Short mmCIF file of C-alpha atoms in Angstrom, two decimals:
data_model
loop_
_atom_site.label_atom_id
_atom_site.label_comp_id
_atom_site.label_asym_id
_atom_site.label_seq_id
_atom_site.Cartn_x
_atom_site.Cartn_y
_atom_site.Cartn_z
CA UNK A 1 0.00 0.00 0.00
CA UNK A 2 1.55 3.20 -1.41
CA UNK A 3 0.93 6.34 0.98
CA UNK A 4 -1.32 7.84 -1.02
CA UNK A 5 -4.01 5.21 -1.08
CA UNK A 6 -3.44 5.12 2.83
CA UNK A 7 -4.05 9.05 3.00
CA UNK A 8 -6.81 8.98 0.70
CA UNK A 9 -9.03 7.40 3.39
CA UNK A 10 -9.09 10.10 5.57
CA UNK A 11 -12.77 11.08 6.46
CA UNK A 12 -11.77 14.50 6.15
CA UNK A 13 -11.07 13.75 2.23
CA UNK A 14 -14.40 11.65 1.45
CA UNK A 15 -16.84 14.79 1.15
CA UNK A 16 -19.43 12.01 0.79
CA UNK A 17 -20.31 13.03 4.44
CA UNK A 18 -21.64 16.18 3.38
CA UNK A 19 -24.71 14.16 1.64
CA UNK A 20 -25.15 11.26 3.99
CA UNK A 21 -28.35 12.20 5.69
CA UNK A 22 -28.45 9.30 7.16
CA UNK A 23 -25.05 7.54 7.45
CA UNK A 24 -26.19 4.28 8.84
CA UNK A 25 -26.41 1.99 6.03
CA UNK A 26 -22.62 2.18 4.40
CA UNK A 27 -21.82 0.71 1.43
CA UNK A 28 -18.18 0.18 2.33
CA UNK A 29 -16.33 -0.46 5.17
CA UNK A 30 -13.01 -1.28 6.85
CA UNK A 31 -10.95 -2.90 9.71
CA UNK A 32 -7.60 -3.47 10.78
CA UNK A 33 -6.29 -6.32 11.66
CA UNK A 34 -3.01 -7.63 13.15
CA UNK A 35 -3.18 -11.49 11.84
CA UNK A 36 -1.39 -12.11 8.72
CA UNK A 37 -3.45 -11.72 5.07
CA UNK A 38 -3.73 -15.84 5.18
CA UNK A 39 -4.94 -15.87 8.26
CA UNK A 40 -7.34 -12.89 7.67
CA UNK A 41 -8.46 -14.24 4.26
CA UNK A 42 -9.23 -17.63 5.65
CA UNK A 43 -11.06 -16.56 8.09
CA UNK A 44 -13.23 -14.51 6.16
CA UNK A 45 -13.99 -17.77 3.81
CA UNK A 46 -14.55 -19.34 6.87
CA UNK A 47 -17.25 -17.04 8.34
CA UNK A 48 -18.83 -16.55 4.50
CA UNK A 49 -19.82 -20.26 3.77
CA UNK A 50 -21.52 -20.86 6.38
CA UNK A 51 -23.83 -17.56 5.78
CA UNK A 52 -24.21 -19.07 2.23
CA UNK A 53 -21.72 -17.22 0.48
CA UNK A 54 -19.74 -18.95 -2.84
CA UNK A 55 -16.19 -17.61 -2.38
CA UNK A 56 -13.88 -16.90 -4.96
CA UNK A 57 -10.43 -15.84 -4.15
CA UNK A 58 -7.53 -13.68 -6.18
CA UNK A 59 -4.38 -12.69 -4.94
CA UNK A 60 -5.60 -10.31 -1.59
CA UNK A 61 -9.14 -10.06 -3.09
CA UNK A 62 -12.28 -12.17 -2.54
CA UNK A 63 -15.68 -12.46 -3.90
CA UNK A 64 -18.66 -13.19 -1.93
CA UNK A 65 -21.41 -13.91 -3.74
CA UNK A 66 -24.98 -15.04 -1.83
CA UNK A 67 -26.45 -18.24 -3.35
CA UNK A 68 -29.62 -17.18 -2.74
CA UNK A 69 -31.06 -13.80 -4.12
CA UNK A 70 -32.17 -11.11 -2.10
CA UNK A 71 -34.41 -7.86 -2.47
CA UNK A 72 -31.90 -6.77 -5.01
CA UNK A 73 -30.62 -9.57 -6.48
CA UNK A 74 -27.82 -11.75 -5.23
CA UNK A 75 -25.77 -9.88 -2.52
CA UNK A 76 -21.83 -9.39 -3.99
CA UNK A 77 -19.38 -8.30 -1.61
CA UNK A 78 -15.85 -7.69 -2.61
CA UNK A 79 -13.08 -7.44 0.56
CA UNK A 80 -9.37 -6.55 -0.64
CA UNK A 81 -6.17 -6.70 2.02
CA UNK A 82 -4.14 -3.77 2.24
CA UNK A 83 -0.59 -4.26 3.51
CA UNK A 84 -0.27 -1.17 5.74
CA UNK A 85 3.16 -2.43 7.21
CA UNK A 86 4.25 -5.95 7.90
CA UNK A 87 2.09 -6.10 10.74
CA UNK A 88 -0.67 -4.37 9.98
CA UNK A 89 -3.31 -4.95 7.24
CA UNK A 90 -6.30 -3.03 5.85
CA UNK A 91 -9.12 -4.63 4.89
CA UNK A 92 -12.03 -3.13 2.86
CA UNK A 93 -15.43 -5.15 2.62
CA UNK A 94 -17.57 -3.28 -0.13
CA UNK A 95 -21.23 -4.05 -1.52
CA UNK A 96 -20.56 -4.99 -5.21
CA UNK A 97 -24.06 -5.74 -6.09
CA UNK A 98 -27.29 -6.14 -4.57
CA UNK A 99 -29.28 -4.69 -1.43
CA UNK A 100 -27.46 -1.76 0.98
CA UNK A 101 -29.40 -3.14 3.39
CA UNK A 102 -28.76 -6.51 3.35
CA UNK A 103 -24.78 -5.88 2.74
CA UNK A 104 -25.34 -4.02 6.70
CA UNK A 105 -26.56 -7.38 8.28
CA UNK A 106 -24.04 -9.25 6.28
CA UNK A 107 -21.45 -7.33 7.53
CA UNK A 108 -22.48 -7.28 11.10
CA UNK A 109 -22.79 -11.04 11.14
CA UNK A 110 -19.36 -11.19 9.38
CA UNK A 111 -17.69 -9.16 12.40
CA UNK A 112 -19.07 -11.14 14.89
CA UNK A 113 -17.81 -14.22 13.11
CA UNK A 114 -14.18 -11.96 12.58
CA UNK A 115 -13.90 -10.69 16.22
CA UNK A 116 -10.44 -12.63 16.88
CA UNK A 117 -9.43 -11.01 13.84
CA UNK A 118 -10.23 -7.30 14.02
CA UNK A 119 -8.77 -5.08 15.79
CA UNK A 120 -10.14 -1.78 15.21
CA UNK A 121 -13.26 -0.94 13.54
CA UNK A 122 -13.92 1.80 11.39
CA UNK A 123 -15.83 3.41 14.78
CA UNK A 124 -12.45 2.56 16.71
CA UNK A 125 -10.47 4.50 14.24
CA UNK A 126 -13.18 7.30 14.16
CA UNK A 127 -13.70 7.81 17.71
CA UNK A 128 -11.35 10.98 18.67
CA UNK B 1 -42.74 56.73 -11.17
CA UNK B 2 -45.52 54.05 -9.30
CA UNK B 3 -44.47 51.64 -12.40
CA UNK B 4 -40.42 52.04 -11.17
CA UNK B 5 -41.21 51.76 -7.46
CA UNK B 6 -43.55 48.15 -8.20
CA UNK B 7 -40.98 46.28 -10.22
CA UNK B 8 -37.58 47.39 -7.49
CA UNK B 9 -40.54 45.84 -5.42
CA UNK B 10 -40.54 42.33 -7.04
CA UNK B 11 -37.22 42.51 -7.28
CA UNK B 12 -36.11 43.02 -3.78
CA UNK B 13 -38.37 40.57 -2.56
CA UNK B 14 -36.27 37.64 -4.98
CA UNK B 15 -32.84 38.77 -3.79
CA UNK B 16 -34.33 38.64 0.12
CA UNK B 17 -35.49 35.11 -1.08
CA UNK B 18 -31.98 33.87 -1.21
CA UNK B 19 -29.98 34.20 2.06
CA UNK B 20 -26.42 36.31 1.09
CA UNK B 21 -23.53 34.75 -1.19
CA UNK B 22 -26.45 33.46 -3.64
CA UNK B 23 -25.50 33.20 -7.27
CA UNK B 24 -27.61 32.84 -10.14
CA UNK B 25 -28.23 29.01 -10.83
CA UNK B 26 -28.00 29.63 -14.49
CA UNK B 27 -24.65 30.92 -14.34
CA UNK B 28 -23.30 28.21 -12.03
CA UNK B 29 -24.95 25.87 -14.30
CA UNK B 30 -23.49 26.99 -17.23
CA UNK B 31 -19.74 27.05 -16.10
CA UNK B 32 -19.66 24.07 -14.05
CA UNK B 33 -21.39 20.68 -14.69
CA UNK B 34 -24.49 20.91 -12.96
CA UNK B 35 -27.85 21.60 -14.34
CA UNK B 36 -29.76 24.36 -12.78
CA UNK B 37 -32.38 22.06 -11.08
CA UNK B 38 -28.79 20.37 -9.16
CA UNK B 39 -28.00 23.73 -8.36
CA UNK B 40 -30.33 24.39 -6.89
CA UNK B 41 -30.50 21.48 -4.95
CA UNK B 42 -27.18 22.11 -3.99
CA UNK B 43 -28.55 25.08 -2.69
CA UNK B 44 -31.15 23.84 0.04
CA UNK B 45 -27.93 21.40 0.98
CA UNK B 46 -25.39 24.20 1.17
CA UNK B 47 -28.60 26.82 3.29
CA UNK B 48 -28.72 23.65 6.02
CA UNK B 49 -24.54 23.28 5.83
CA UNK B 50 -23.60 26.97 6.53
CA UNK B 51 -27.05 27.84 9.07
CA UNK B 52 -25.66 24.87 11.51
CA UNK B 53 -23.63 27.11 13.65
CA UNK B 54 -23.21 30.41 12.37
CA UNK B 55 -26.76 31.72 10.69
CA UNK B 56 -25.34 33.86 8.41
CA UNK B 57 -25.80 31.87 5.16
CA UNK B 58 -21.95 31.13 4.48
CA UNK B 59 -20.00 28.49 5.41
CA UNK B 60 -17.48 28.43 8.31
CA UNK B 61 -14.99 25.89 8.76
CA UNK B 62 -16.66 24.96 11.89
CA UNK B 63 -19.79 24.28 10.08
CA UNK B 64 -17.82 22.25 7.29
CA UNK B 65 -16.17 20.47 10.38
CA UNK B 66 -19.47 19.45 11.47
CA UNK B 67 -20.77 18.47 8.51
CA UNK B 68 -17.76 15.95 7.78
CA UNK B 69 -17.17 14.63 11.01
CA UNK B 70 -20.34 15.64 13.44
CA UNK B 71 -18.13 17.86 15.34
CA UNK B 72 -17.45 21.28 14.80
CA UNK B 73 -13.92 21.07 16.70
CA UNK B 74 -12.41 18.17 15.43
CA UNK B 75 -9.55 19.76 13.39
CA UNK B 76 -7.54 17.49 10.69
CA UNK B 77 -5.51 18.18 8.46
CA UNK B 78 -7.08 17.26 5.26
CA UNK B 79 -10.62 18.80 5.62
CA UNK B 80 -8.37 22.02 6.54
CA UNK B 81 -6.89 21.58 3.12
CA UNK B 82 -10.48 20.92 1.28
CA UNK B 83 -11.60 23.83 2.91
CA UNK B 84 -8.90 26.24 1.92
CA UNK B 85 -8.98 25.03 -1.81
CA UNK B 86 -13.07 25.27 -1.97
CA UNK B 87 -12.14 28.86 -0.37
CA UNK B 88 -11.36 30.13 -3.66
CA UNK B 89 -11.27 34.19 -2.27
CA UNK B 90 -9.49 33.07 1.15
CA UNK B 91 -11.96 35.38 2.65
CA UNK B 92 -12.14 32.44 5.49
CA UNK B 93 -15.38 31.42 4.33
CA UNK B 94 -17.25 29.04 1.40
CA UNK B 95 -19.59 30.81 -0.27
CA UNK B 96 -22.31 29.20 -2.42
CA UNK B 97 -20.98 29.84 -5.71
CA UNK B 98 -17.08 28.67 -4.81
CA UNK B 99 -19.44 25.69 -3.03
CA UNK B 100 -20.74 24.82 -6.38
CA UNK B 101 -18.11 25.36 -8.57
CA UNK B 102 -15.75 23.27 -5.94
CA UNK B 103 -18.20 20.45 -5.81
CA UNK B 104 -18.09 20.27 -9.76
CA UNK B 105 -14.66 19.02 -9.94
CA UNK B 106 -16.25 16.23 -8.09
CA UNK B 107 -19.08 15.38 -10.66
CA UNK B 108 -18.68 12.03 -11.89
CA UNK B 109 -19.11 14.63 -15.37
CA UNK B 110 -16.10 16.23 -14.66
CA UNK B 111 -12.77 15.59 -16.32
CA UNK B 112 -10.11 13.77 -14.78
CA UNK B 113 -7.75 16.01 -15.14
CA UNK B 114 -9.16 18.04 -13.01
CA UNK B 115 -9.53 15.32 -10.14
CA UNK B 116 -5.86 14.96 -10.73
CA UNK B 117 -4.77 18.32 -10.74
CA UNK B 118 -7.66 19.10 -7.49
CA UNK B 119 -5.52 16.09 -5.81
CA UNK B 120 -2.16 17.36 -6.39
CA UNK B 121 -2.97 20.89 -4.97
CA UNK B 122 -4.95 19.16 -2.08
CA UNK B 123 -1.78 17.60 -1.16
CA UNK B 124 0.60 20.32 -1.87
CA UNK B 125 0.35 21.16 1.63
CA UNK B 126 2.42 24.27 1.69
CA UNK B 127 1.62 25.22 -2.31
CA UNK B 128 5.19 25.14 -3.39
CA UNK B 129 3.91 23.40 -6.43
CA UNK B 130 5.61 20.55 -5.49
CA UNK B 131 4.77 17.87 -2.91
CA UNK B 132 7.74 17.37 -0.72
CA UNK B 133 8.87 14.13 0.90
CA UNK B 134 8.32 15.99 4.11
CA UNK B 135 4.60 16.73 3.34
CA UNK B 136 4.08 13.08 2.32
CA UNK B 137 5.55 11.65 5.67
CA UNK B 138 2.79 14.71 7.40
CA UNK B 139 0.19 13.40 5.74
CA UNK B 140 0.72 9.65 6.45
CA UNK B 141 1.57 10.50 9.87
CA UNK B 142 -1.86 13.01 10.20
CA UNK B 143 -3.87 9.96 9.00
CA UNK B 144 -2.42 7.37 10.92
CA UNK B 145 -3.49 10.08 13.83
CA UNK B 146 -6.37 10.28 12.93
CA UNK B 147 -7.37 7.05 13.26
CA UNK B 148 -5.98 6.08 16.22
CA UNK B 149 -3.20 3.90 14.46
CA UNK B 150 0.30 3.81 16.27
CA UNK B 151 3.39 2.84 13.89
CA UNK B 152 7.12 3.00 14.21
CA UNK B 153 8.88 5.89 12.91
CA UNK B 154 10.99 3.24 10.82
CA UNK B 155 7.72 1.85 9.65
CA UNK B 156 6.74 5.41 8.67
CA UNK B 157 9.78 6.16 6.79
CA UNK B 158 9.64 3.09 4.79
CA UNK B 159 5.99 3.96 3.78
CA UNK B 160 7.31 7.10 2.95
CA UNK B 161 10.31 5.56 0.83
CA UNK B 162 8.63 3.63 -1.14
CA UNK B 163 6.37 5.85 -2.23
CA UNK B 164 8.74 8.40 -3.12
CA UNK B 165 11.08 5.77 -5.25
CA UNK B 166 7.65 4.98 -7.60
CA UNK B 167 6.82 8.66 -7.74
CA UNK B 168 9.42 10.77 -7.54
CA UNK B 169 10.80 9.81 -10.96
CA UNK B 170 13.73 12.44 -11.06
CA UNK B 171 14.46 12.09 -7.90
CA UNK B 172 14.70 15.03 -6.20
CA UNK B 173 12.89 14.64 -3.08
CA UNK B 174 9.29 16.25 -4.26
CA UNK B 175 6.40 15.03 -6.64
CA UNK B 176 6.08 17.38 -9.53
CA UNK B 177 2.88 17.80 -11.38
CA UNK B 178 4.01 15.33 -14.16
CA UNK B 179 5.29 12.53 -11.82
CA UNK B 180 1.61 12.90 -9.92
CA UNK B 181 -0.31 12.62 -13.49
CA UNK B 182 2.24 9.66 -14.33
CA UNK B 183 1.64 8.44 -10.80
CA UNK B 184 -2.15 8.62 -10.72
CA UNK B 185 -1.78 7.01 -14.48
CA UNK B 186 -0.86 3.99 -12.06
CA UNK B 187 -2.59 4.01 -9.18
CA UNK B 188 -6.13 5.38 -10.60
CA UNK B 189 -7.99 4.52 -7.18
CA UNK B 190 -5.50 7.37 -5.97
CA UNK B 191 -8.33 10.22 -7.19
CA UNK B 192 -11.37 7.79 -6.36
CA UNK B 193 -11.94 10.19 -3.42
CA UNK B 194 -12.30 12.86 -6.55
CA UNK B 195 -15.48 11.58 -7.70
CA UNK B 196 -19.11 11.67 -5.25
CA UNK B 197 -21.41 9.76 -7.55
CA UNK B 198 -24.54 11.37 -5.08
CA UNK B 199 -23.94 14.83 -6.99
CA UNK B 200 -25.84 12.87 -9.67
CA UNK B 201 -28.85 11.76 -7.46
CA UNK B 202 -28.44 15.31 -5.84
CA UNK B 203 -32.23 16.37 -7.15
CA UNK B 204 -33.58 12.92 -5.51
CA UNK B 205 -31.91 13.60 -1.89
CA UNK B 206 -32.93 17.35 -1.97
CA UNK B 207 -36.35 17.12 -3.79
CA UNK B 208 -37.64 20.29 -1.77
CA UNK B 209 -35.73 22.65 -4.62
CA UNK B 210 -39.38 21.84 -6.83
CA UNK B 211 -41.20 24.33 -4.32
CA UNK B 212 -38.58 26.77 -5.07
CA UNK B 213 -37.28 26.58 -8.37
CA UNK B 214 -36.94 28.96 -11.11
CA UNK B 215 -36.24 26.98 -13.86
CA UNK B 216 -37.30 23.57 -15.32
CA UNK B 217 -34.84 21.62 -16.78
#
């Protein structure tokens, strides 16, 4: 991860904030993590399947994709790794297709499934 | 004379309709890459934006503090930057037409190289026309602040490094505007943060412009 990407996720740079009446139901969010990417991307796969999630997996990205089709079609969520420094990883989980709303309770049931794994939410890293 | 009197009438009562630092929404329209219904729109965003704190219908940084990050007093770096570049008269406040015409570059309409060249002055935190090494290892260190991440000034500096090798192409210790284009050329998620794809649903979050506009588009 270049410094640039790393700055570019300041929340003072994503003027998206100035629209977000409401700004619970992201489409994106993040976590870091102290486990190595392996670790981090198996547990993800881990916590997926169960949920009924296909996986697919490339390099530091993966593919979610529900089986079964939601409000909007079948939910797609795409997580990347981020190498911050050797001990410290990024990882993005974004809503590539499907229902905002459905993406939330994925995600909340992925980070209780990921707790060991996290270890600071986008709320830890916003809370100053 | 009655005839004179009736129509400075009518006309005083439309510029009282629109709070101070109001442009005309053709005009914006026409030089940035809104239409005049977003502009307006933009409008009833930018009257809630700069009444928050201050009520007198421009924006103060403690109002666009508030609007990014809830708070009015969080201070960072970055937004500080935003707000001077969106500050296009540095008269210490935003007013609606440098609002507008700031939040254009932003348009998923707009051209890139204008995203790139918005980043690169964003960036250029001192407006040398250069970003320095120095101001690189700032910024990584103001977001790593920011949110609450703690790394090793080695760690920093080899960030920092290997940034600079992949940018800094003649290597003289600062990012020119060609070297950020070539850079960007890349890295294109770099200027992702340039583009709000809500300025194009702007009319569907701020639907209450149809009571007040002037226009149909």
């Amino acid at each position: 991860m270049n410094a640039f990407e790393l700055i570019s996720m300041s929340k003072g740079l994503n003027l998206g904030n100035l629209f977000d009446v409401e700004q619970e139901f992201k489409r994106e969010t993040r976590f870091t993590s102290k486990c190595p990417a392996n670790e981090i991307i198996h547990k993800i796969e881990e916590a997926a399947k169960p949920l009924g999630f296909d996986v697919h997996k490339k390099n530091y990205k993966l593919r979610l994709e529900n089986m079964k089709a939601g409000r909007k079609g079948n939910l797609n969520v795409a997580t990347e790794i981020f190498q911050v420094a050797p001990s410290l990883h990024m990882v993005e989980v974004r809503k590539a297709k499907g229902d905002t709303l459905e993406f939330h309770k994925f995600y909340k049931n992925l980070s209780t499934c990921l707790e060991d794994v996290v270890w600071k939410t986008e709320e830890d890293m916003q809370e100053k | 004379m009655r005839r004179f009197l009736h129509c400075f009438c009518l006309m005083s009562s439309k510029v009282d309709r629109h709070r101070f630092g109001y442009e005309d929404p053709t005009i914006l329209a026409s030089e940035t890459a809104f239409t005049v219904n977003e502009v307006e729109a933009l409008y009833d965003l930018y009257k809630k934006l700069s009444s928050s704190i201050i009520k007198d219908g421009l924006l103060h940084k403690e109002e666009f503090q508030l609007a990014l990050f809830q708070s009015s007093s969080k201070q960072n770096l970055f937004a500080d930057r935003v707000f001077d570049l969106f500050d296009i008269k540095h008269n210490g406040v935003i007013e609606f037409g440098e609002f507008v015409r700031s939040l254009s570059i932003f348009h998923p309409n707009a051209s890139e190289a204008e995203k790139i060249s918005f980043a690169f002055r964003l960036y250029d935190l001192r407006q040398t026309g250069y970003i320095e090494r120095d101001e690189v290892k700032e910024m990584v260190s103001a977001l790593l602040s920011e949110s609450d991440l703690e790394l090793s000034n080695d760690v920093i500096e080899s960030i920092v490094d290997k940034t600079m090798v992949e940018a800094d192409l003649k290597g003289d210790g600062k990012i020119d505007q060609e070297e950020w284009k070539e850079f960007v050329a890349k890295h294109p998620s770099l200027i992702k943060n340039m583009t709000l794809p809500y300025l194009k649903d702007i009319t569907i979050q701020f639907p209450s412009f149809v009571l007040n506009t002037e226009v149909k588009d």
